[in-house]
Tab-separated table of N, CA, C and O in Angstrom:
chain	number	residue	atom	x	y	z
B	1	UNK	N	-19.256	1.858	-13.610
B	1	UNK	CA	-18.656	0.641	-14.076
B	1	UNK	C	-17.615	0.153	-13.063
B	1	UNK	O	-17.614	-1.010	-12.700
B	2	UNK	N	-16.752	1.033	-12.620
B	2	UNK	CA	-15.762	0.638	-11.628
B	2	UNK	C	-16.423	0.266	-10.306
B	2	UNK	O	-15.980	-0.653	-9.630
B	3	UNK	N	-17.485	0.991	-9.983
B	3	UNK	CA	-18.172	0.717	-8.731
B	3	UNK	C	-18.756	-0.684	-8.737
B	3	UNK	O	-18.685	-1.406	-7.745
B	4	UNK	N	-19.354	-1.085	-9.876
B	4	UNK	CA	-19.942	-2.427	-9.944
B	4	UNK	C	-18.865	-3.496	-9.900
B	4	UNK	O	-19.046	-4.536	-9.261
B	5	UNK	N	-17.723	-3.249	-10.558
B	5	UNK	CA	-16.634	-4.225	-10.522
B	5	UNK	C	-16.072	-4.353	-9.115
B	5	UNK	O	-15.769	-5.457	-8.656
B	6	UNK	N	-15.951	-3.225	-8.414
B	6	UNK	CA	-15.472	-3.273	-7.035
B	6	UNK	C	-16.443	-4.047	-6.144
B	6	UNK	O	-16.026	-4.836	-5.296
B	7	UNK	N	-17.734	-3.826	-6.353
B	7	UNK	CA	-18.733	-4.531	-5.557
B	7	UNK	C	-18.673	-6.032	-5.833
B	7	UNK	O	-18.756	-6.854	-4.906
B	8	UNK	N	-18.504	-6.415	-7.103
B	8	UNK	CA	-18.404	-7.841	-7.446
B	8	UNK	C	-17.162	-8.462	-6.825
B	8	UNK	O	-17.219	-9.568	-6.276
B	9	UNK	N	-16.030	-7.763	-6.910
B	9	UNK	CA	-14.792	-8.290	-6.329
B	9	UNK	C	-14.911	-8.438	-4.816
B	9	UNK	O	-14.439	-9.417	-4.239
B	10	UNK	N	-15.536	-7.467	-4.167
B	10	UNK	CA	-15.717	-7.533	-2.725
B	10	UNK	C	-16.569	-8.732	-2.345
B	10	UNK	O	-16.261	-9.455	-1.394
B	11	UNK	N	-17.635	-8.986	-3.114
B	11	UNK	CA	-18.494	-10.134	-2.849
B	11	UNK	C	-17.730	-11.438	-3.063
B	11	UNK	O	-17.870	-12.389	-2.279
B	12	UNK	N	-16.920	-11.510	-4.110
B	12	UNK	CA	-16.146	-12.716	-4.371
B	12	UNK	C	-15.121	-12.965	-3.275
B	12	UNK	O	-14.905	-14.108	-2.865
B	13	UNK	N	-14.494	-11.915	-2.789
B	13	UNK	CA	-13.511	-12.061	-1.714
B	13	UNK	C	-14.196	-12.552	-0.446
B	13	UNK	O	-13.690	-13.430	0.247
B	14	UNK	N	-15.366	-12.008	-0.144
B	14	UNK	CA	-16.102	-12.431	1.045
B	14	UNK	C	-16.476	-13.913	0.935
B	14	UNK	O	-16.364	-14.671	1.901
B	15	UNK	N	-16.906	-14.348	-0.254
B	15	UNK	CA	-17.250	-15.756	-0.449
B	15	UNK	C	-16.016	-16.634	-0.298
B	15	UNK	O	-16.081	-17.713	0.305
B	16	UNK	N	-14.894	-16.188	-0.805
B	16	UNK	CA	-13.650	-16.953	-0.695
B	16	UNK	C	-13.221	-17.080	0.768
B	16	UNK	O	-12.783	-18.142	1.202
B	17	UNK	N	-13.358	-16.010	1.528
B	17	UNK	CA	-13.001	-16.048	2.944
B	17	UNK	C	-13.877	-17.055	3.678
B	17	UNK	O	-13.396	-17.836	4.505
B	18	UNK	N	-15.170	-17.085	3.381
B	18	UNK	CA	-16.073	-18.037	4.012
B	18	UNK	C	-15.687	-19.476	3.675
B	18	UNK	O	-15.690	-20.352	4.535
B	19	UNK	N	-15.331	-19.725	2.419
B	19	UNK	CA	-14.925	-21.072	2.016
B	19	UNK	C	-13.656	-21.473	2.751
B	19	UNK	O	-13.530	-22.603	3.236
B	20	UNK	N	-12.714	-20.545	2.851
B	20	UNK	CA	-11.474	-20.854	3.561
B	20	UNK	C	-11.729	-21.124	5.035
B	20	UNK	O	-11.095	-21.996	5.629
B	21	UNK	N	-12.645	-20.397	5.640
B	21	UNK	CA	-12.958	-20.612	7.054
B	21	UNK	C	-13.582	-21.984	7.272
B	21	UNK	O	-13.283	-22.655	8.244
B	22	UNK	N	-14.473	-22.386	6.373
B	22	UNK	CA	-15.130	-23.684	6.545
B	22	UNK	C	-14.181	-24.839	6.256
B	22	UNK	O	-14.304	-25.907	6.845
B	23	UNK	N	-13.227	-24.648	5.372
B	23	UNK	CA	-12.288	-25.709	5.028
B	23	UNK	C	-11.112	-25.789	5.984
B	23	UNK	O	-10.414	-26.793	6.016
B	24	UNK	N	-10.870	-24.744	6.729
B	24	UNK	CA	-9.732	-24.738	7.644
B	24	UNK	C	-10.082	-25.558	8.877
B	24	UNK	O	-11.051	-25.284	9.573
B	25	UNK	N	-9.311	-26.578	9.119
B	25	UNK	CA	-9.523	-27.415	10.295
B	25	UNK	C	-8.308	-27.253	11.190
B	25	UNK	O	-7.179	-27.245	10.711
B	26	UNK	N	-8.530	-27.162	12.485
B	26	UNK	CA	-7.381	-27.014	13.370
B	26	UNK	C	-6.533	-28.276	13.341
B	26	UNK	O	-7.056	-29.386	13.365
B	27	UNK	N	-5.249	-28.093	13.284
B	27	UNK	CA	-4.326	-29.225	13.257
B	27	UNK	C	-3.871	-29.516	14.679
B	27	UNK	O	-3.628	-28.588	15.449
B	28	UNK	N	-3.735	-30.793	15.013
B	28	UNK	CA	-3.267	-31.107	16.371
B	28	UNK	C	-1.821	-30.672	16.553
B	28	UNK	O	-1.021	-30.751	15.637
B	29	UNK	N	-1.535	-30.223	17.734
B	29	UNK	CA	-0.196	-29.757	18.045
B	29	UNK	C	0.637	-30.962	18.476
B	29	UNK	O	0.243	-31.725	19.359
B	30	UNK	N	1.746	-31.129	17.850
B	30	UNK	CA	2.627	-32.241	18.196
B	30	UNK	C	3.576	-31.804	19.301
B	30	UNK	O	4.101	-30.697	19.278
B	31	UNK	N	3.782	-32.699	20.214
B	31	UNK	CA	4.748	-32.406	21.258
B	31	UNK	C	6.102	-32.916	20.802
B	31	UNK	O	6.222	-34.016	20.277
B	32	UNK	N	7.094	-32.107	21.023
B	32	UNK	CA	8.433	-32.497	20.627
B	32	UNK	C	9.023	-33.410	21.699
B	32	UNK	O	8.846	-33.188	22.890
B	33	UNK	N	9.682	-34.453	21.245
B	33	UNK	CA	10.342	-35.347	22.186
B	33	UNK	C	11.645	-34.710	22.647
B	33	UNK	O	12.341	-34.076	21.867
B	34	UNK	N	11.940	-34.925	23.892
B	34	UNK	CA	13.196	-34.419	24.404
B	34	UNK	C	14.270	-35.462	24.131
B	34	UNK	O	14.033	-36.668	24.224
B	35	UNK	N	15.443	-35.000	23.807
B	35	UNK	CA	16.552	-35.910	23.546
B	35	UNK	C	16.925	-36.623	24.841
B	35	UNK	O	16.967	-36.020	25.915
B	36	UNK	N	17.182	-37.915	24.725
B	36	UNK	CA	17.520	-38.685	25.918
B	36	UNK	C	18.869	-38.251	26.483
B	36	UNK	O	19.037	-38.112	27.682
B	37	UNK	N	19.827	-38.100	25.611
B	37	UNK	CA	21.142	-37.658	26.061
B	37	UNK	C	21.677	-36.701	25.018
B	37	UNK	O	21.482	-36.907	23.824
B	38	UNK	N	22.331	-35.656	25.447
B	38	UNK	CA	22.849	-34.717	24.460
B	38	UNK	C	23.929	-35.383	23.610
B	38	UNK	O	24.734	-36.176	24.095
B	39	UNK	N	23.902	-35.062	22.353
B	39	UNK	CA	24.875	-35.609	21.419
B	39	UNK	C	26.115	-34.737	21.494
B	39	UNK	O	26.030	-33.513	21.334
B	40	UNK	N	27.292	-35.359	21.758
B	40	UNK	CA	28.496	-34.533	21.870
B	40	UNK	C	28.893	-33.982	20.508
B	40	UNK	O	28.769	-34.652	19.494
B	41	UNK	N	29.377	-32.766	20.543
B	41	UNK	CA	29.797	-32.121	19.305
B	41	UNK	C	31.179	-32.631	18.931
B	41	UNK	O	32.061	-32.770	19.776
B	42	UNK	N	31.357	-32.943	17.664
B	42	UNK	CA	32.643	-33.428	17.182
B	42	UNK	C	33.489	-32.208	16.840
B	42	UNK	O	33.066	-31.360	16.051
B	43	UNK	N	34.671	-32.089	17.441
B	43	UNK	CA	35.496	-30.919	17.126
B	43	UNK	C	36.015	-31.015	15.699
B	43	UNK	O	36.356	-32.092	15.211
B	44	UNK	N	36.053	-29.896	15.032
B	44	UNK	CA	36.537	-29.859	13.659
B	44	UNK	C	38.060	-29.863	13.675
B	44	UNK	O	38.679	-29.220	14.517
B	45	UNK	N	38.653	-30.590	12.749
B	45	UNK	CA	40.110	-30.614	12.721
B	45	UNK	C	40.642	-29.246	12.296
B	45	UNK	O	40.045	-28.553	11.478
B	46	UNK	N	41.750	-28.892	12.899
B	46	UNK	CA	42.337	-27.593	12.584
B	46	UNK	C	43.078	-27.690	11.258
B	46	UNK	O	43.859	-28.610	11.031
B	47	UNK	N	42.820	-26.757	10.399
B	47	UNK	CA	43.464	-26.716	9.101
B	47	UNK	C	44.449	-25.555	9.075
B	47	UNK	O	44.206	-24.502	9.666
B	48	UNK	N	45.531	-25.781	8.387
B	48	UNK	CA	46.504	-24.706	8.265
B	48	UNK	C	45.969	-23.675	7.281
B	48	UNK	O	45.426	-24.031	6.225
B	49	UNK	N	46.096	-22.406	7.615
B	49	UNK	CA	45.597	-21.389	6.690
B	49	UNK	C	46.443	-21.376	5.427
B	49	UNK	O	47.660	-21.530	5.463
B	50	UNK	N	45.748	-21.229	4.319
B	50	UNK	CA	46.447	-21.158	3.041
B	50	UNK	C	47.035	-19.767	2.874
B	50	UNK	O	46.456	-18.774	3.331
B	51	UNK	N	48.200	-19.679	2.235
B	51	UNK	CA	48.779	-18.345	2.042
B	51	UNK	C	47.899	-17.529	1.087
B	51	UNK	O	47.352	-18.062	0.134
B	52	UNK	N	47.773	-16.274	1.403
B	52	UNK	CA	46.943	-15.403	0.581
B	52	UNK	C	47.700	-14.985	-0.667
B	52	UNK	O	48.874	-14.640	-0.605
B	53	UNK	N	47.012	-15.044	-1.756
B	53	UNK	CA	47.604	-14.623	-3.018
B	53	UNK	C	47.179	-13.194	-3.297
B	53	UNK	O	46.012	-12.831	-3.127
B	54	UNK	N	48.114	-12.410	-3.723
B	54	UNK	CA	47.782	-11.025	-4.052
B	54	UNK	C	47.452	-10.951	-5.536
B	54	UNK	O	48.270	-11.294	-6.380
B	55	UNK	N	46.265	-10.540	-5.813
B	55	UNK	CA	45.807	-10.414	-7.194
B	55	UNK	C	45.530	-8.945	-7.441
B	55	UNK	O	44.797	-8.297	-6.681
B	56	UNK	N	46.119	-8.446	-8.514
B	56	UNK	CA	45.926	-7.042	-8.847
B	56	UNK	C	44.683	-6.927	-9.726
B	56	UNK	O	44.593	-7.545	-10.782
B	57	UNK	N	43.737	-6.172	-9.258
B	57	UNK	CA	42.480	-5.997	-9.982
B	57	UNK	C	42.416	-4.571	-10.485
B	57	UNK	O	42.608	-3.615	-9.732
B	58	UNK	N	42.137	-4.454	-11.773
B	58	UNK	CA	42.003	-3.121	-12.348
B	58	UNK	C	40.613	-2.592	-12.043
B	58	UNK	O	39.628	-3.323	-12.161
B	59	UNK	N	40.523	-1.342	-11.655
B	59	UNK	CA	39.179	-0.799	-11.381
B	59	UNK	C	38.379	-0.703	-12.681
B	59	UNK	O	38.918	-0.403	-13.744
B	60	UNK	N	37.086	-1.020	-12.540
B	60	UNK	CA	36.209	-0.938	-13.711
B	60	UNK	C	35.924	0.516	-14.035
B	60	UNK	O	35.706	1.335	-13.133
B	61	UNK	N	35.931	0.847	-15.310
B	61	UNK	CA	35.605	2.238	-15.652
B	61	UNK	C	34.138	2.519	-15.343
B	61	UNK	O	33.275	1.647	-15.474
B	62	UNK	N	33.868	3.710	-14.889
B	62	UNK	CA	32.489	4.070	-14.565
B	62	UNK	C	31.690	4.200	-15.853
B	62	UNK	O	32.145	4.801	-16.825
B	63	UNK	N	30.491	3.619	-15.855
B	63	UNK	CA	29.680	3.730	-17.067
B	63	UNK	C	29.199	5.161	-17.260
B	63	UNK	O	28.963	5.897	-16.299
B	64	UNK	N	29.086	5.526	-18.503
B	64	UNK	CA	28.607	6.870	-18.805
B	64	UNK	C	27.129	6.956	-18.449
B	64	UNK	O	26.377	6.015	-18.673
B	65	UNK	N	26.721	8.056	-17.867
B	65	UNK	CA	25.305	8.175	-17.522
B	65	UNK	C	24.456	8.148	-18.790
B	65	UNK	O	24.825	8.723	-19.825
B	66	UNK	N	23.333	7.435	-18.665
B	66	UNK	CA	22.439	7.333	-19.822
B	66	UNK	C	21.726	8.662	-20.031
B	66	UNK	O	21.297	9.312	-19.089
B	67	UNK	N	21.603	9.000	-21.273
B	67	UNK	CA	20.903	10.235	-21.597
B	67	UNK	C	19.409	9.930	-21.593
B	67	UNK	O	18.953	8.977	-22.222
B	68	UNK	N	18.630	10.706	-20.860
B	68	UNK	CA	17.196	10.451	-20.834
B	68	UNK	C	16.587	10.722	-22.202
B	68	UNK	O	16.990	11.641	-22.918
B	69	UNK	N	15.623	9.890	-22.535
B	69	UNK	CA	14.916	10.069	-23.801
B	69	UNK	C	13.916	11.198	-23.605
B	69	UNK	O	13.082	11.141	-22.690
B	70	UNK	N	13.997	12.219	-24.413
B	70	UNK	CA	13.061	13.331	-24.219
B	70	UNK	C	11.634	12.873	-24.513
B	70	UNK	O	11.381	12.134	-25.461
B	71	UNK	N	10.744	13.282	-23.645
B	71	UNK	CA	9.344	12.932	-23.821
B	71	UNK	C	8.776	13.695	-25.004
B	71	UNK	O	9.167	14.820	-25.292
B	72	UNK	N	7.839	13.047	-25.662
B	72	UNK	CA	7.205	13.674	-26.810
B	72	UNK	C	6.352	14.836	-26.290
B	72	UNK	O	5.449	14.633	-25.476
B	73	UNK	N	6.658	16.036	-26.711
B	73	UNK	CA	5.887	17.161	-26.188
B	73	UNK	C	4.448	17.110	-26.701
B	73	UNK	O	4.195	16.830	-27.862
B	74	UNK	N	3.535	17.342	-25.783
B	74	UNK	CA	2.121	17.370	-26.152
B	74	UNK	C	1.711	18.802	-26.408
B	74	UNK	O	2.030	19.697	-25.623
B	75	UNK	N	0.979	19.008	-27.454
B	75	UNK	CA	0.451	20.353	-27.648
B	75	UNK	C	-0.550	20.668	-26.547
B	75	UNK	O	-1.195	19.791	-25.997
B	76	UNK	N	-0.669	21.925	-26.221
B	76	UNK	CA	-1.574	22.329	-25.153
B	76	UNK	C	-3.027	22.019	-25.478
B	76	UNK	O	-3.839	21.807	-24.589
B	77	UNK	N	-3.350	21.970	-26.763
B	77	UNK	CA	-4.748	21.757	-27.122
B	77	UNK	C	-5.092	20.272	-27.237
B	77	UNK	O	-6.238	19.934	-27.493
B	78	UNK	N	-4.133	19.345	-27.020
B	78	UNK	CA	-4.420	17.921	-27.126
B	78	UNK	C	-5.114	17.437	-25.855
B	78	UNK	O	-4.688	17.730	-24.750
B	79	UNK	N	-6.194	16.691	-26.029
B	79	UNK	CA	-6.975	16.176	-24.913
B	79	UNK	C	-6.733	14.677	-24.837
B	79	UNK	O	-6.898	13.958	-25.819
B	80	UNK	N	-6.353	14.183	-23.668
B	80	UNK	CA	-6.058	12.763	-23.519
B	80	UNK	C	-7.321	11.982	-23.155
B	80	UNK	O	-8.316	12.542	-22.693
B	81	UNK	N	-7.231	10.679	-23.355
B	81	UNK	CA	-8.347	9.796	-23.011
B	81	UNK	C	-8.586	9.834	-21.506
B	81	UNK	O	-9.731	9.835	-21.055
B	82	UNK	N	-7.499	9.896	-20.728
B	82	UNK	CA	-7.634	9.940	-19.271
B	82	UNK	C	-8.398	11.188	-18.819
B	82	UNK	O	-9.227	11.119	-17.906
B	83	UNK	N	-8.138	12.314	-19.481
B	83	UNK	CA	-8.860	13.541	-19.131
B	83	UNK	C	-10.356	13.373	-19.400
B	83	UNK	O	-11.197	13.747	-18.580
B	84	UNK	N	-10.679	12.795	-20.550
B	84	UNK	CA	-12.086	12.599	-20.895
B	84	UNK	C	-12.757	11.619	-19.930
B	84	UNK	O	-13.908	11.825	-19.520
B	85	UNK	N	-12.047	10.560	-19.558
B	85	UNK	CA	-12.619	9.598	-18.619
B	85	UNK	C	-12.875	10.248	-17.262
B	85	UNK	O	-13.908	9.990	-16.629
B	86	UNK	N	-11.957	11.090	-16.830
B	86	UNK	CA	-12.143	11.787	-15.555
B	86	UNK	C	-13.384	12.677	-15.589
B	86	UNK	O	-14.161	12.725	-14.629
B	87	UNK	N	-13.564	13.384	-16.690
B	87	UNK	CA	-14.738	14.260	-16.807
B	87	UNK	C	-16.022	13.426	-16.786
B	87	UNK	O	-16.991	13.773	-16.106
B	88	UNK	N	-16.014	12.307	-17.509
B	88	UNK	CA	-17.202	11.442	-17.535
B	88	UNK	C	-17.523	10.906	-16.146
B	88	UNK	O	-18.685	10.843	-15.745
B	89	UNK	N	-16.472	10.514	-15.400
B	89	UNK	CA	-16.696	9.977	-14.058
B	89	UNK	C	-17.206	11.050	-13.104
B	89	UNK	O	-18.044	10.775	-12.245
B	90	UNK	N	-16.712	12.277	-13.249
B	90	UNK	CA	-17.204	13.337	-12.364
B	90	UNK	C	-18.661	13.668	-12.651
B	90	UNK	O	-19.372	14.133	-11.762
B	91	UNK	N	-19.106	13.400	-13.869
B	91	UNK	CA	-20.513	13.660	-14.211
B	91	UNK	C	-21.404	12.529	-13.696
B	91	UNK	O	-22.476	12.777	-13.122
B	92	UNK	N	-20.962	11.284	-13.883
B	92	UNK	CA	-21.848	10.148	-13.590
B	92	UNK	C	-21.757	9.617	-12.167
B	92	UNK	O	-22.688	8.947	-11.715
B	93	UNK	N	-20.675	9.875	-11.447
B	93	UNK	CA	-20.575	9.347	-10.081
B	93	UNK	C	-21.653	9.898	-9.161
B	93	UNK	O	-22.316	9.134	-8.468
B	94	UNK	N	-21.838	11.199	-9.103
B	94	UNK	CA	-22.871	11.703	-8.193
B	94	UNK	C	-24.286	11.302	-8.626
B	94	UNK	O	-25.154	11.111	-7.788
B	95	UNK	N	-24.504	11.184	-9.947
B	95	UNK	CA	-25.837	10.866	-10.457
B	95	UNK	C	-25.721	9.843	-11.592
B	95	UNK	O	-25.548	10.209	-12.751
B	96	UNK	N	-25.804	8.543	-11.265
B	96	UNK	CA	-25.665	7.511	-12.294
B	96	UNK	C	-26.732	7.587	-13.388
B	96	UNK	O	-26.549	7.040	-14.477
B	97	UNK	N	-27.831	8.284	-13.138
B	97	UNK	CA	-28.887	8.413	-14.146
B	97	UNK	C	-28.449	9.275	-15.329
B	97	UNK	O	-29.118	9.302	-16.361
B	98	UNK	N	-27.335	9.982	-15.195
B	98	UNK	CA	-26.848	10.837	-16.279
B	98	UNK	C	-25.966	10.075	-17.274
B	98	UNK	O	-25.546	10.627	-18.280
B	99	UNK	N	-25.696	8.802	-16.991
B	99	UNK	CA	-24.819	8.022	-17.866
B	99	UNK	C	-25.346	7.944	-19.302
B	99	UNK	O	-24.567	8.086	-20.248
B	100	UNK	N	-26.657	7.737	-19.527
B	100	UNK	CA	-27.138	7.709	-20.916
B	100	UNK	C	-26.853	9.002	-21.670
B	100	UNK	O	-26.563	8.971	-22.871
B	101	UNK	N	-26.906	10.145	-20.980
B	101	UNK	CA	-26.593	11.422	-21.636
B	101	UNK	C	-25.128	11.430	-22.091
B	101	UNK	O	-24.831	11.845	-23.218
B	102	UNK	N	-24.241	10.967	-21.212
B	102	UNK	CA	-22.814	10.959	-21.529
B	102	UNK	C	-22.547	10.008	-22.686
B	102	UNK	O	-21.809	10.330	-23.633
B	103	UNK	N	-23.175	8.833	-22.653
B	103	UNK	CA	-22.982	7.845	-23.726
B	103	UNK	C	-23.499	8.401	-25.049
B	103	UNK	O	-22.874	8.208	-26.110
B	104	UNK	N	-24.613	9.117	-25.010
B	104	UNK	CA	-25.170	9.702	-26.235
B	104	UNK	C	-24.218	10.744	-26.819
B	104	UNK	O	-24.030	10.814	-28.042
B	105	UNK	N	-23.611	11.545	-25.970
B	105	UNK	CA	-22.665	12.554	-26.461
B	105	UNK	C	-21.446	11.881	-27.084
B	105	UNK	O	-20.974	12.265	-28.152
B	106	UNK	N	-20.945	10.831	-26.433
B	106	UNK	CA	-19.780	10.113	-26.969
B	106	UNK	C	-20.124	9.490	-28.319
B	106	UNK	O	-19.344	9.574	-29.275
B	107	UNK	N	-21.301	8.872	-28.421
B	107	UNK	CA	-21.670	8.203	-29.677
B	107	UNK	C	-21.966	9.206	-30.792
B	107	UNK	O	-21.971	8.840	-31.967
B	108	UNK	N	-22.204	10.468	-30.447
B	108	UNK	CA	-22.458	11.462	-31.489
B	108	UNK	C	-21.187	11.779	-32.287
B	108	UNK	O	-21.268	12.415	-33.330
B	109	UNK	N	-20.045	11.340	-31.806
B	109	UNK	CA	-18.789	11.548	-32.515
B	109	UNK	C	-18.440	10.291	-33.299
B	109	UNK	O	-17.672	9.443	-32.843
B	110	UNK	N	-19.038	10.141	-34.453
B	110	UNK	CA	-18.727	9.019	-35.349
B	110	UNK	C	-19.271	7.690	-34.876
B	110	UNK	O	-18.752	6.653	-35.263
B	111	UNK	N	-20.271	7.685	-34.028
B	111	UNK	CA	-20.852	6.433	-33.545
B	111	UNK	C	-19.943	5.695	-32.579
B	111	UNK	O	-20.022	4.471	-32.459
B	112	UNK	N	-19.089	6.411	-31.889
B	112	UNK	CA	-18.138	5.785	-30.971
B	112	UNK	C	-18.876	5.156	-29.797
B	112	UNK	O	-19.831	5.716	-29.266
B	113	UNK	N	-18.439	3.940	-29.420
B	113	UNK	CA	-19.025	3.261	-28.277
B	113	UNK	C	-18.280	3.595	-26.987
B	113	UNK	O	-18.848	3.551	-25.907
B	114	UNK	N	-16.989	3.902	-27.119
B	114	UNK	CA	-16.159	4.236	-25.968
B	114	UNK	C	-15.379	5.508	-26.286
B	114	UNK	O	-15.273	5.910	-27.437
B	115	UNK	N	-14.812	6.079	-25.251
B	115	UNK	CA	-14.014	7.294	-25.440
B	115	UNK	C	-12.822	7.016	-26.349
B	115	UNK	O	-12.442	7.845	-27.159
B	116	UNK	N	-12.259	5.804	-26.239
B	116	UNK	CA	-11.105	5.450	-27.047
B	116	UNK	C	-11.429	5.442	-28.541
B	116	UNK	O	-10.541	5.591	-29.373
B	117	UNK	N	-12.713	5.261	-28.891
B	117	UNK	CA	-13.118	5.200	-30.291
B	117	UNK	C	-13.296	6.584	-30.921
B	117	UNK	O	-13.429	6.703	-32.131
B	118	UNK	N	-13.307	7.622	-30.104
B	118	UNK	CA	-13.487	8.981	-30.615
B	118	UNK	C	-12.193	9.396	-31.313
B	118	UNK	O	-11.101	9.243	-30.752
B	119	UNK	N	-12.281	9.906	-32.540
B	119	UNK	CA	-11.063	10.345	-33.239
B	119	UNK	C	-10.334	11.430	-32.440
B	119	UNK	O	-10.947	12.245	-31.750
B	120	UNK	N	-9.022	11.428	-32.565
B	120	UNK	CA	-8.194	12.383	-31.812
B	120	UNK	C	-8.589	13.822	-32.141
B	120	UNK	O	-8.618	14.682	-31.261
B	121	UNK	N	-8.939	14.068	-33.381
B	121	UNK	CA	-9.293	15.428	-33.789
B	121	UNK	C	-10.574	15.906	-33.106
B	121	UNK	O	-10.768	17.113	-32.920
B	122	UNK	N	-11.464	14.977	-32.717
B	122	UNK	CA	-12.745	15.348	-32.115
B	122	UNK	C	-12.714	15.369	-30.581
B	122	UNK	O	-13.712	15.710	-29.947
B	123	UNK	N	-11.604	15.007	-29.981
B	123	UNK	CA	-11.566	14.899	-28.517
B	123	UNK	C	-11.774	16.240	-27.820
B	123	UNK	O	-12.425	16.319	-26.787
B	124	UNK	N	-11.233	17.314	-28.403
B	124	UNK	CA	-11.401	18.620	-27.774
B	124	UNK	C	-12.872	19.033	-27.809
B	124	UNK	O	-13.410	19.546	-26.820
B	125	UNK	N	-13.539	18.774	-28.941
B	125	UNK	CA	-14.963	19.101	-29.044
B	125	UNK	C	-15.784	18.265	-28.074
B	125	UNK	O	-16.737	18.761	-27.461
B	126	UNK	N	-15.399	16.982	-27.901
B	126	UNK	CA	-16.091	16.115	-26.951
B	126	UNK	C	-15.939	16.650	-25.535
B	126	UNK	O	-16.908	16.706	-24.777
B	127	UNK	N	-14.744	17.072	-25.189
B	127	UNK	CA	-14.508	17.628	-23.868
B	127	UNK	C	-15.386	18.856	-23.626
B	127	UNK	O	-15.983	19.000	-22.550
B	128	UNK	N	-15.479	19.717	-24.612
B	128	UNK	CA	-16.310	20.920	-24.470
B	128	UNK	C	-17.777	20.558	-24.273
B	128	UNK	O	-18.476	21.154	-23.454
B	129	UNK	N	-18.264	19.568	-25.033
B	129	UNK	CA	-19.685	19.152	-24.899
B	129	UNK	C	-19.943	18.526	-23.543
B	129	UNK	O	-20.999	18.739	-22.948
B	130	UNK	N	-18.964	17.744	-23.048
B	130	UNK	CA	-19.147	17.127	-21.728
B	130	UNK	C	-19.141	18.173	-20.620
B	130	UNK	O	-19.871	18.046	-19.635
B	131	UNK	N	-18.353	19.215	-20.780
B	131	UNK	CA	-18.301	20.269	-19.762
B	131	UNK	C	-19.608	21.047	-19.686
B	131	UNK	O	-19.920	21.653	-18.672
B	132	UNK	N	-20.391	21.027	-20.779
B	132	UNK	CA	-21.658	21.751	-20.787
B	132	UNK	C	-22.738	21.030	-19.962
B	132	UNK	O	-23.741	21.629	-19.625
B	133	UNK	N	-22.525	19.746	-19.683
B	133	UNK	CA	-23.534	18.991	-18.911
B	133	UNK	C	-23.615	19.459	-17.486
B	133	UNK	O	-22.841	19.805	-16.776
């Protein structure tokens, strides 16, 4: 699936580059005119420096460091969707003809069409069945 999307995007980019090449027309280079006579710089009038005012600024208190939110601990036996997707890709990438087998195994868990549709309780069993392929 990712391979086909990448191939489509690559083809679209190539078509876009071709369109840009055909539409790009060279623009004529304009020659800059030279100034007839240099314009004299007008000197700025000298201003008297204003007296500096001393303002006492209180230092800002340092903010307290934020306490990190503890991550929700995952049980060791919990299988994530990403893990299942990785296993499916390792099975089907070398041999795309095996995709129907993988889809059949996924759908055997409650008629799921995608890995995300498989109930959380069945994910470990799905992982075990996929590893048997």
